[in-house]
Short mmCIF file of C-alpha atoms in Angstrom, two decimals:
data_model
loop_
_atom_site.label_atom_id
_atom_site.label_comp_id
_atom_site.label_asym_id
_atom_site.label_seq_id
_atom_site.Cartn_x
_atom_site.Cartn_y
_atom_site.Cartn_z
CA MET A 250 0.00 0.00 0.00
CA PRO A 251 1.51 3.38 -0.95
CA PHE A 252 2.05 5.81 1.88
CA ASP A 253 0.95 8.83 -0.16
CA LEU A 254 -2.78 8.06 -0.13
CA PRO A 255 -5.54 10.56 -0.84
CA GLN A 256 -7.11 11.80 2.35
CA LYS A 257 -10.57 10.33 2.99
CA VAL A 258 -11.31 11.50 6.52
CA MET A 259 -12.11 15.17 6.20
CA PRO A 260 -10.57 17.61 8.69
CA VAL A 261 -12.81 18.73 11.55
CA PRO A 262 -12.34 22.41 12.43
CA ALA A 263 -11.88 22.95 16.14
CA ALA A 264 -14.92 25.20 16.22
CA SER A 265 -17.06 22.40 14.78
CA LEU A 266 -16.20 19.85 17.48
CA LYS A 267 -19.38 19.18 19.45
CA PHE A 268 -18.48 18.99 23.12
CA THR A 269 -20.01 16.52 25.55
CA THR A 270 -22.40 18.18 27.98
CA ASN A 271 -22.04 17.87 31.75
CA GLU A 272 -25.28 15.90 31.79
CA GLU A 273 -23.87 13.46 29.24
CA ILE A 274 -20.66 13.12 31.28
CA ASP A 275 -22.73 12.27 34.36
CA GLU A 276 -24.81 9.79 32.34
CA ASN A 277 -21.68 8.08 31.05
CA TYR A 278 -20.28 7.85 34.56
CA ALA A 279 -23.52 6.40 35.96
CA ARG A 280 -23.86 3.88 33.12
CA LEU A 281 -20.29 2.63 33.42
CA THR A 282 -20.54 2.45 37.20
CA ALA A 283 -23.67 0.31 36.90
CA THR A 284 -21.91 -1.96 34.40
CA PHE A 285 -18.96 -2.43 36.74
CA LYS A 286 -21.23 -3.22 39.68
CA SER A 287 -22.99 -5.84 37.56
CA GLY A 288 -19.70 -7.76 37.32
CA GLU A 289 -19.89 -8.09 33.54
CA THR A 290 -16.44 -6.64 32.85
CA ARG A 291 -14.74 -9.05 35.26
CA SER A 292 -14.98 -12.22 33.17
CA LEU A 293 -11.93 -13.13 31.11
CA PRO A 294 -13.97 -14.03 27.99
CA TYR A 295 -15.52 -10.54 28.10
CA ARG A 296 -12.13 -8.86 28.44
CA ARG A 297 -10.67 -10.97 25.64
CA LYS A 298 -13.56 -10.10 23.33
CA GLN A 299 -13.20 -6.37 23.98
CA LEU A 300 -9.44 -6.50 23.39
CA LEU A 301 -9.92 -8.30 20.08
CA GLN A 302 -12.52 -5.75 19.08
CA LEU A 303 -10.06 -3.00 19.92
CA ALA A 304 -7.46 -4.63 17.65
CA ARG A 305 -10.06 -4.85 14.87
CA MET A 306 -10.89 -1.18 15.32
CA LEU A 307 -7.24 -0.28 14.82
CA GLN A 308 -6.78 -2.59 11.86
CA ASP A 309 -10.01 -1.69 10.08
CA ASN A 310 -9.45 2.05 10.47
CA HIS A 311 -5.68 2.46 10.27
CA THR A 312 -5.85 4.70 7.19
CA ALA A 313 -8.62 6.73 8.85
CA PHE A 314 -6.34 7.34 11.83
CA GLU A 315 -3.56 8.35 9.44
CA ASP A 316 -5.98 10.74 7.75
CA ALA A 317 -7.07 12.25 11.06
CA LEU A 318 -3.54 12.92 12.28
CA LEU A 319 -2.52 14.21 8.87
CA ALA A 320 -5.41 16.67 9.16
CA ASP A 321 -4.74 17.66 12.78
CA LEU A 322 -0.94 17.55 12.94
CA ASN A 323 0.20 17.37 9.31
CA ARG A 324 1.96 14.20 10.44
CA PRO A 325 3.35 11.86 7.74
CA ARG A 326 1.47 8.59 7.39
CA MET A 327 4.67 6.65 8.03
CA GLU A 328 5.07 8.14 11.51
CA THR A 329 1.45 7.44 12.47
CA THR A 330 1.61 3.85 11.21
CA VAL A 331 4.91 2.99 12.89
CA SER A 332 4.59 4.88 16.16
CA GLU A 333 0.89 4.48 16.82
CA VAL A 334 -1.25 2.00 14.85
CA ALA A 335 1.18 -0.90 14.35
CA HIS A 336 2.58 -0.50 17.86
CA LEU A 337 -0.91 -0.61 19.36
CA ILE A 338 -2.05 -3.70 17.47
CA THR A 339 1.06 -5.51 18.72
CA SER A 340 0.35 -4.30 22.27
CA VAL A 341 -3.27 -5.46 22.15
CA MET A 342 -2.30 -8.92 20.94
CA TYR A 343 0.39 -9.14 23.61
CA ALA A 344 -2.30 -8.47 26.22
CA VAL A 345 -4.65 -11.06 24.67
CA GLU A 346 -1.92 -13.71 24.66
CA ASN A 347 -1.01 -13.09 28.31
CA LEU A 348 -4.40 -12.21 29.79
CA GLU A 349 -4.95 -15.46 31.69
CA SER A 350 -1.50 -15.46 33.28
CA TRP A 351 -1.76 -11.77 34.22
CA ALA A 352 -5.14 -12.27 35.86
CA ALA A 353 -4.25 -15.51 37.66
CA PRO A 354 -4.01 -15.34 41.47
CA ASP A 355 -0.50 -15.20 42.93
CA PRO A 356 0.25 -17.47 45.90
CA CYS A 357 2.26 -15.90 48.72
CA PRO A 358 4.64 -18.50 50.19
CA THR A 359 4.97 -18.16 53.96
CA LYS A 360 8.14 -18.74 55.96
CA GLU A 361 6.67 -20.48 58.99
CA ALA A 362 5.18 -23.90 58.35
CA TRP A 363 2.23 -23.29 60.68
CA ARG A 364 0.99 -20.47 58.40
CA SER A 365 1.40 -22.38 55.15
CA SER A 366 -2.06 -23.92 55.51
CA TRP A 367 -3.70 -20.48 55.39
CA GLY A 368 -3.38 -20.28 51.60
CA ALA A 369 -2.09 -16.69 51.47
CA THR A 370 -3.00 -15.48 47.98
CA LEU A 371 -3.14 -12.23 46.03
CA TYR A 372 -6.20 -11.99 43.78
CA LYS A 373 -6.18 -9.59 40.81
CA GLU A 374 -9.32 -7.46 40.93
CA PRO A 375 -10.29 -4.53 38.69
CA LYS A 376 -10.10 -1.21 40.51
CA GLY A 377 -13.35 0.03 39.00
CA VAL A 378 -14.37 2.82 36.63
CA VAL A 379 -11.34 4.76 35.36
CA LEU A 380 -10.70 8.05 33.56
CA ILE A 381 -8.01 8.28 30.86
CA ILE A 382 -6.99 11.82 29.84
CA SER A 383 -4.73 11.92 26.79
CA PRO A 384 -2.82 14.73 25.03
CA TRP A 385 -2.74 15.92 21.44
CA ASN A 386 0.80 14.98 20.38
CA TYR A 387 0.30 11.20 20.13
CA PRO A 388 -3.44 11.03 20.71
CA LEU A 389 -4.05 7.49 19.47
CA VAL A 390 -1.31 5.62 21.31
CA LEU A 391 -1.70 7.68 24.49
CA THR A 392 -5.45 7.06 24.53
CA VAL A 393 -5.53 3.42 23.51
CA ASN A 394 -2.42 2.11 25.28
CA PRO A 395 -3.82 2.84 28.77
CA LEU A 396 -7.19 1.56 27.55
CA ILE A 397 -5.59 -1.81 26.74
CA GLY A 398 -4.53 -2.15 30.36
CA ALA A 399 -7.93 -1.03 31.65
CA ILE A 400 -9.80 -3.56 29.50
CA ALA A 401 -7.37 -6.35 30.41
CA ALA A 402 -7.83 -5.54 34.10
CA GLY A 403 -11.63 -5.57 33.79
CA CYS A 404 -12.19 -1.83 34.28
CA PRO A 405 -14.79 0.26 32.43
CA ALA A 406 -13.12 3.39 31.08
CA VAL A 407 -14.00 6.92 30.06
CA LEU A 408 -11.62 8.41 27.50
CA LYS A 409 -10.94 12.14 27.32
CA PRO A 410 -8.82 12.90 24.21
CA SER A 411 -7.49 16.40 23.60
CA GLU A 412 -9.75 18.91 21.90
CA LEU A 413 -6.66 20.24 20.08
CA VAL A 414 -6.89 17.30 17.65
CA PRO A 415 -10.57 17.64 16.69
CA THR A 416 -10.51 15.28 13.69
CA PHE A 417 -9.03 12.50 15.77
CA CYS A 418 -11.40 13.30 18.63
CA GLU A 419 -14.46 12.91 16.42
CA LEU A 420 -13.07 9.74 14.87
CA ILE A 421 -12.31 7.95 18.13
CA ALA A 422 -15.64 9.07 19.59
CA SER A 423 -17.46 7.51 16.64
CA LEU A 424 -15.47 4.25 16.63
CA ILE A 425 -15.39 3.31 20.31
CA PRO A 426 -19.16 2.62 20.60
CA LYS A 427 -19.13 0.74 17.28
CA TYR A 428 -16.40 -1.70 18.32
CA LEU A 429 -16.55 -1.80 22.13
CA ASP A 430 -19.33 -2.29 24.65
CA PRO A 431 -20.93 1.18 24.98
CA ASN A 432 -22.06 0.30 28.50
CA ALA A 433 -18.44 -0.07 29.59
CA TYR A 434 -16.47 2.38 27.44
CA ALA A 435 -17.24 6.00 26.54
CA VAL A 436 -15.58 9.11 25.12
CA ILE A 437 -15.82 12.67 26.42
CA LYS A 438 -15.25 15.47 23.91
CA GLY A 439 -14.38 18.85 25.32
CA GLY A 440 -11.90 21.27 26.78
CA VAL A 441 -11.09 22.60 30.23
CA PRO A 442 -14.70 22.94 31.54
CA GLU A 443 -15.63 19.39 30.53
CA THR A 444 -12.41 17.95 31.94
CA THR A 445 -12.90 19.89 35.18
CA HIS A 446 -16.42 18.48 35.53
CA ALA A 447 -15.17 14.95 34.89
CA LEU A 448 -12.36 15.32 37.43
CA ALA A 449 -14.87 16.22 40.14
CA LEU A 450 -16.38 12.74 39.91
CA ARG A 451 -15.14 9.88 42.10
CA TRP A 452 -13.07 7.67 39.80
CA ASP A 453 -11.31 4.50 40.87
CA HIS A 454 -8.16 5.51 38.96
CA ILE A 455 -7.12 8.45 36.78
CA PHE A 456 -4.47 8.11 34.10
CA TYR A 457 -3.21 11.47 32.83
CA THR A 458 -0.65 12.15 30.10
CA GLY A 459 0.45 15.73 29.45
CA ASN A 460 2.45 18.55 30.97
CA SER A 461 3.39 19.08 34.60
CA ARG A 462 1.28 22.25 34.98
CA VAL A 463 -1.96 20.44 34.20
CA GLY A 464 -0.62 17.36 35.98
CA ARG A 465 -0.65 19.32 39.23
CA ILE A 466 -4.28 20.30 38.62
CA VAL A 467 -5.24 16.68 37.95
CA ALA A 468 -3.35 15.53 41.05
CA THR A 469 -5.16 18.11 43.19
CA ALA A 470 -8.55 16.96 41.87
CA ALA A 471 -7.64 13.31 42.42
CA GLY A 472 -6.49 14.07 45.93
CA LYS A 473 -9.91 15.41 46.93
CA ASN A 474 -11.36 11.92 46.45
CA LEU A 475 -8.16 10.04 47.35
CA THR A 476 -8.21 8.66 43.81
CA PRO A 477 -5.10 6.74 42.75
CA LEU A 478 -3.34 8.47 39.89
CA THR A 479 -0.80 7.84 37.17
CA LEU A 480 0.96 10.91 35.77
CA GLU A 481 2.86 10.53 32.50
CA LEU A 482 4.63 13.86 32.02
CA GLY A 483 7.85 14.91 30.28
CA GLY A 484 10.89 17.02 31.01
CA LYS A 485 14.25 17.95 29.55
CA SER A 486 15.68 14.65 28.36
CA ALA A 487 19.37 14.97 27.57
CA ALA A 488 21.30 13.25 24.79
CA VAL A 489 24.86 12.75 26.00
CA VAL A 490 27.64 12.04 23.51
CA ALA A 491 30.61 10.49 25.30
CA ASP A 492 34.17 11.22 24.25
CA ASP A 493 34.69 7.62 23.11
CA CYS A 494 31.98 7.88 20.42
CA ASP A 495 33.70 8.07 17.05
CA ASP A 496 30.86 7.18 14.69
CA LEU A 497 29.20 10.58 14.95
CA ASP A 498 27.23 10.06 11.73
CA VAL A 499 25.21 7.24 13.30
CA VAL A 500 24.91 9.10 16.61
CA ALA A 501 23.64 12.24 14.87
CA LYS A 502 21.17 10.30 12.73
CA ARG A 503 19.69 8.57 15.78
CA ILE A 504 19.44 11.78 17.80
CA LEU A 505 17.89 13.74 14.92
CA TYR A 506 15.44 10.90 14.26
CA GLY A 507 14.18 11.06 17.83
CA LYS A 508 14.13 14.85 17.83
CA LEU A 509 12.06 15.26 14.67
CA GLN A 510 9.32 12.72 15.33
CA ASN A 511 6.03 14.62 15.31
CA GLY A 512 7.96 17.86 14.86
CA GLY A 513 9.76 17.37 18.17
CA GLN A 514 6.46 17.24 20.05
CA LEU A 515 7.18 14.03 21.93
CA CYS A 516 7.66 13.67 25.68
CA VAL A 517 10.71 11.42 25.19
CA ALA A 518 12.34 13.47 22.44
CA PRO A 519 15.96 14.42 23.14
CA ASP A 520 15.59 17.98 24.43
CA TYR A 521 19.22 19.05 24.25
CA ALA A 522 22.64 17.51 23.55
CA LEU A 523 25.72 17.47 25.75
CA VAL A 524 28.80 17.04 23.58
CA PRO A 525 32.57 17.16 24.30
CA LYS A 526 33.99 20.51 23.20
CA ALA A 527 36.42 18.85 20.81
CA LYS A 528 33.57 17.05 19.03
CA VAL A 529 30.97 19.81 18.69
CA ASP A 530 31.95 20.93 15.18
CA ALA A 531 32.12 17.38 13.84
CA PHE A 532 28.81 16.55 15.53
CA VAL A 533 27.12 19.54 13.88
CA GLU A 534 28.41 18.41 10.46
CA SER A 535 27.03 14.93 11.13
CA LEU A 536 23.65 16.42 12.06
CA LYS A 537 23.62 18.38 8.80
CA LYS A 538 24.43 15.21 6.90
CA ALA A 539 21.62 13.32 8.64
CA HIS A 540 19.23 16.16 7.80
CA GLU A 541 20.20 15.90 4.14
CA ASP A 542 19.50 12.17 4.27
CA PHE A 543 16.09 12.73 5.88
CA PHE A 544 15.11 15.58 3.55
CA PRO A 545 16.81 15.07 0.17
CA GLU A 546 16.78 17.78 -2.48
CA GLY A 547 13.22 18.76 -3.35
CA ASP A 548 11.85 17.50 -0.03
CA HIS A 549 12.17 20.62 2.15
CA PRO A 550 10.95 20.10 5.75
CA LEU A 551 8.57 23.07 5.49
CA SER A 552 7.38 22.99 1.90
CA GLY A 553 8.25 19.57 0.47
CA PRO A 554 5.82 16.76 -0.34
CA ARG A 555 6.34 15.20 3.13
CA PRO A 556 7.07 18.13 5.44
CA ILE A 557 7.79 18.03 9.15
CA SER A 558 4.72 17.86 11.40
CA ASP A 559 3.03 21.13 12.28
CA ILE A 560 3.32 22.78 15.68
CA VAL A 561 -0.14 21.94 16.97
CA HIS A 562 -1.17 25.32 18.39
CA PRO A 563 -0.34 28.91 17.38
CA THR A 564 0.42 29.77 21.02
CA HIS A 565 3.07 27.06 21.26
CA HIS A 566 4.43 28.05 17.85
CA ALA A 567 4.77 31.64 19.07
CA HIS A 568 6.50 30.39 22.21
CA LEU A 569 9.09 28.45 20.17
CA VAL A 570 9.69 31.44 17.91
CA ASP A 571 10.16 33.63 20.99
CA LEU A 572 12.74 31.19 22.35
CA LEU A 573 14.69 31.42 19.09
CA HIS A 574 14.60 35.21 19.27
CA ARG A 575 15.76 35.35 22.90
CA THR A 576 18.35 32.59 23.02
CA LYS A 577 22.03 33.47 23.42
CA GLY A 578 22.90 30.42 21.35
CA LYS A 579 24.07 30.52 17.77
CA VAL A 580 21.85 29.02 15.06
CA VAL A 581 24.16 26.92 12.90
CA PHE A 582 21.47 25.17 10.92
CA GLY A 583 17.79 25.67 10.11
CA GLY A 584 15.78 28.32 11.91
CA GLN A 585 13.28 28.91 9.09
CA ILE A 586 9.76 29.63 10.30
CA HIS A 587 6.50 28.99 8.48
CA LYS A 588 4.06 31.63 9.76
CA ASP A 589 2.22 30.14 12.76
CA LYS A 590 2.32 26.59 11.43
CA SER A 591 5.75 24.94 11.57
CA ILE A 592 9.45 25.43 12.24
CA ALA A 593 12.33 23.86 10.33
CA PRO A 594 14.73 21.57 12.23
CA THR A 595 17.05 23.97 14.05
CA ILE A 596 20.46 23.33 15.60
CA LEU A 597 22.18 25.76 17.96
CA THR A 598 25.65 25.84 19.51
CA ASP A 599 27.28 28.04 22.15
CA VAL A 600 24.22 27.61 24.34
CA PRO A 601 24.87 28.48 28.01
CA VAL A 602 23.43 26.35 30.80
CA ASP A 603 21.19 29.20 31.97
CA ASP A 604 19.84 29.99 28.48
CA VAL A 605 16.10 30.34 27.81
CA LEU A 606 16.31 27.11 25.82
CA MET A 607 17.47 25.31 28.96
CA GLY A 608 14.46 26.26 31.07
CA GLU A 609 11.35 24.21 30.39
CA GLU A 610 11.00 21.32 27.95
CA ILE A 611 11.27 22.71 24.40
CA PHE A 612 8.72 20.39 22.74
CA GLY A 613 9.66 21.33 19.19
CA PRO A 614 12.27 20.72 16.45
CA ILE A 615 14.96 22.80 18.17
CA LEU A 616 18.15 21.11 19.39
CA PRO A 617 20.52 23.16 21.59
CA ILE A 618 24.06 21.76 21.85
CA LEU A 619 25.98 22.41 25.06
CA ALA A 620 29.74 21.87 24.95
CA VAL A 621 31.15 20.15 28.03
CA ASP A 622 34.69 19.45 29.23
CA ASP A 623 34.01 15.86 30.25
CA ILE A 624 31.34 13.35 31.22
CA ASP A 625 31.30 14.60 34.82
CA GLU A 626 30.28 18.06 33.65
CA ALA A 627 27.51 16.49 31.56
CA ILE A 628 26.25 14.69 34.66
CA ARG A 629 26.33 17.93 36.66
CA VAL A 630 24.22 19.69 34.02
CA ILE A 631 21.65 16.89 34.05
CA ASN A 632 21.52 16.78 37.84
CA SER A 633 21.02 20.55 38.04
CA LYS A 634 17.57 20.15 36.49
CA PRO A 635 14.40 18.28 37.49
CA ILE A 636 14.48 14.53 36.91
CA PRO A 637 13.90 13.89 33.18
CA LEU A 638 11.77 11.18 31.67
CA VAL A 639 14.80 9.67 29.92
CA ILE A 640 18.53 10.14 29.45
CA TYR A 641 20.09 9.11 26.13
CA LEU A 642 23.73 8.09 26.48
CA PHE A 643 25.93 7.40 23.47
CA THR A 644 29.03 5.44 24.42
CA THR A 645 30.92 2.22 23.72
CA GLN A 646 31.88 1.81 27.37
CA ASP A 647 29.70 -0.33 29.59
CA GLU A 648 31.21 1.34 32.65
CA LEU A 649 29.77 4.69 31.56
CA LYS A 650 26.31 3.16 31.50
CA HIS A 651 26.77 2.04 35.10
CA LYS A 652 28.20 5.45 36.02
CA PHE A 653 25.01 7.10 34.75
CA LEU A 654 22.88 4.54 36.59
CA ARG A 655 24.73 5.39 39.80
CA GLU A 656 25.09 9.16 39.48
CA THR A 657 21.97 10.36 37.64
CA ARG A 658 18.22 9.92 37.97
CA SER A 659 15.67 9.55 35.18
CA GLY A 660 12.63 7.55 34.22
CA GLN A 661 14.71 5.49 31.78
CA LEU A 662 18.29 5.29 30.57
CA VAL A 663 18.70 4.43 26.88
CA VAL A 664 22.14 3.69 25.49
CA ASN A 665 23.09 4.42 21.88
CA ASP A 666 19.66 5.33 20.46
CA THR A 667 16.62 7.52 21.06
CA ILE A 668 12.93 6.75 21.69
CA MET A 669 13.37 3.01 21.02
CA GLN A 670 12.43 2.22 24.62
CA LEU A 671 8.86 2.76 23.47
CA CYS A 672 9.14 -0.41 21.37
CA VAL A 673 9.78 -2.60 24.41
CA HIS A 674 6.28 -3.05 25.81
CA GLU A 675 7.59 -5.75 28.16
CA MET A 676 9.64 -3.11 30.04
CA PRO A 677 7.77 -0.74 32.40
CA PHE A 678 7.89 2.93 31.41
CA GLY A 679 7.41 6.03 33.55
CA GLY A 680 8.98 9.06 35.15
CA GLN A 681 10.02 10.44 38.52
CA GLY A 682 9.12 13.75 40.13
CA GLU A 683 8.55 16.43 37.48
CA SER A 684 8.48 13.76 34.77
CA GLY A 685 5.59 11.96 36.42
CA TYR A 686 4.94 8.96 38.62
CA GLY A 687 3.58 5.48 38.09
CA MET A 688 4.83 2.90 35.61
CA TRP A 689 3.01 1.42 32.64
CA PHE A 690 3.43 -0.57 29.37
CA GLY A 691 2.43 -4.20 28.85
CA LYS A 692 1.65 -6.09 32.04
CA THR A 693 2.52 -3.02 34.10
CA THR A 694 -0.46 -1.18 32.57
CA PHE A 695 -2.64 -4.13 33.61
CA ASP A 696 -1.18 -3.74 37.11
CA VAL A 697 -1.98 0.00 37.12
CA PHE A 698 -5.70 -0.72 36.91
CA THR A 699 -5.61 -3.81 39.14
CA HIS A 700 -6.04 -4.06 42.91
CA ARG A 701 -4.00 -6.94 44.34
CA ARG A 702 -6.38 -8.18 47.01
CA GLY A 703 -4.80 -10.36 49.68
CA CYS A 704 -6.74 -13.26 51.15
CA ILE A 705 -6.03 -15.88 53.82
CA THR A 706 -8.21 -18.62 55.28
CA VAL A 707 -7.38 -19.43 58.92
CA PRO A 708 -8.57 -22.93 59.88
CA PHE A 709 -10.60 -23.35 63.05
CA SER A 710 -8.31 -26.28 63.80
CA ASP A 711 -5.51 -23.78 64.52
CA GLU A 712 -7.37 -22.45 67.57
CA PRO A 713 -5.10 -24.20 70.13
CA PHE A 714 -2.16 -22.17 68.83
CA PHE A 715 -4.00 -18.88 69.47
CA GLN A 716 -4.83 -19.25 73.16
CA GLY A 717 -1.90 -17.06 74.17
CA ARG A 718 -3.22 -14.03 72.29
CA TYR A 719 -6.47 -13.70 74.21
CA ARG A 720 -7.13 -11.80 77.43
CA PRO A 721 -6.48 -11.98 80.28
CA TYR A 722 -2.81 -11.15 79.63
CA THR A 723 -0.37 -12.90 81.99
CA GLU A 724 3.37 -13.00 82.57
CA ASP A 725 3.56 -16.42 80.93
CA LYS A 726 1.75 -15.15 77.82
CA TYR A 727 4.03 -12.08 77.71
CA GLN A 728 7.20 -14.17 77.91
CA ALA A 729 5.90 -16.54 75.24
CA ALA A 730 5.11 -13.55 72.96
CA CYS A 731 8.53 -11.87 73.34
CA ALA A 732 9.83 -13.25 70.04
CA PRO A 733 11.51 -9.93 69.02
CA GLY A 734 14.04 -10.37 71.80
CA LYS A 735 14.94 -13.84 70.56
CA VAL A 736 15.77 -12.84 66.98
CA LYS A 737 19.51 -13.05 66.21
CA ILE A 738 20.67 -9.87 64.43
CA PRO A 739 24.18 -10.07 62.89
CA ASP A 740 26.71 -7.41 63.81
CA GLU A 741 27.13 -6.33 60.19
#
């Protein structure tokens, strides 16, 4: 199938998106709550059926999703297919294949023989009705991936996609009730007022992906009802080029690839690069070469047949342009601006640590390069900022990997590539502090929406062993109970 298909899903102007009313939000909540209380979503055959239907939805409508994100983000079909649709179908099938083992009770072996007959067991129970709030940058994968875990866990779910991608929002809202049980899964369309109304309801878990500013608002709302929460945020993820890296062409290609996905609007995009002073010039030349490979003659990133993705909102576009105007760094490549729509891949050198580009996450196709004396200075720069979602380290030395594991903090550490951790759905993914909290991906997403309920059965035949615990308390009972004093604790 050619990747330059005519667009069939027509763009939906933001002003034409019909928002869900507060009454409809309340009706959805009540309907899904009733479904959960009925126990219908708990059965494994039900969960399996819904997961397979979700996979069919993705497969049947993959070109429609490409169309929607082409309309909303000007994103190339290739990026949508690889990073969202294909990835999600694989993730759904992984959940289907492992559903029974994930949901099976876990026995808890006990140390003392006299407790082994109690059958200590952890049962996997769905938490209940959950709310999934997803952003605009990767709206399909960041809506559906948490949904996979919710379905697998047996939880009804309300989805709240971003209103900034109206074509996608309308599409997913039309498809969910066609493929999934409408009594267990629903979509809310709307902006801040609708989200605020939804957050006031008592959910059994909230899963939010977005920025830290809104994350704090969501956390505050969740706290009012003591609702458990997963926050998937972002941060300034560094790409560190070690002095031992000689193949700068490959390093530059991999960094630029991660930086330009979705126009740099990706929470795990490399935000800035830390490069040895002696290698900066060569690294810049390698980045230029990689850019030429990505955008050959006649395929300009702003005006070619497959341009870079748009900056989703004029306000964010203006913010990026303002950063370029105020930075003390030197633009050595790119910098072209397309009105309020897009920005060409831009590389800057001579960027000081306290530059405007080194404040908040850039979230755009701008790569500042900071020259460092050595790897220790690179670590100091990273540690001077809030904990990032990921650190990208390029090195041939295994000891450097362990040095970064010891001396830095991040959600993930990826060695010698960028963003490929997203392909490993068997490995939990998540941030720390400003980059979020809570892990997900694969079985871990199932665990997010699952309560591990402990259960023991104490036989009546054990009653003779319990006589010493009952009143009246006596000296003999006290001496028999003083086990802490009998435990041998080694000196070291």
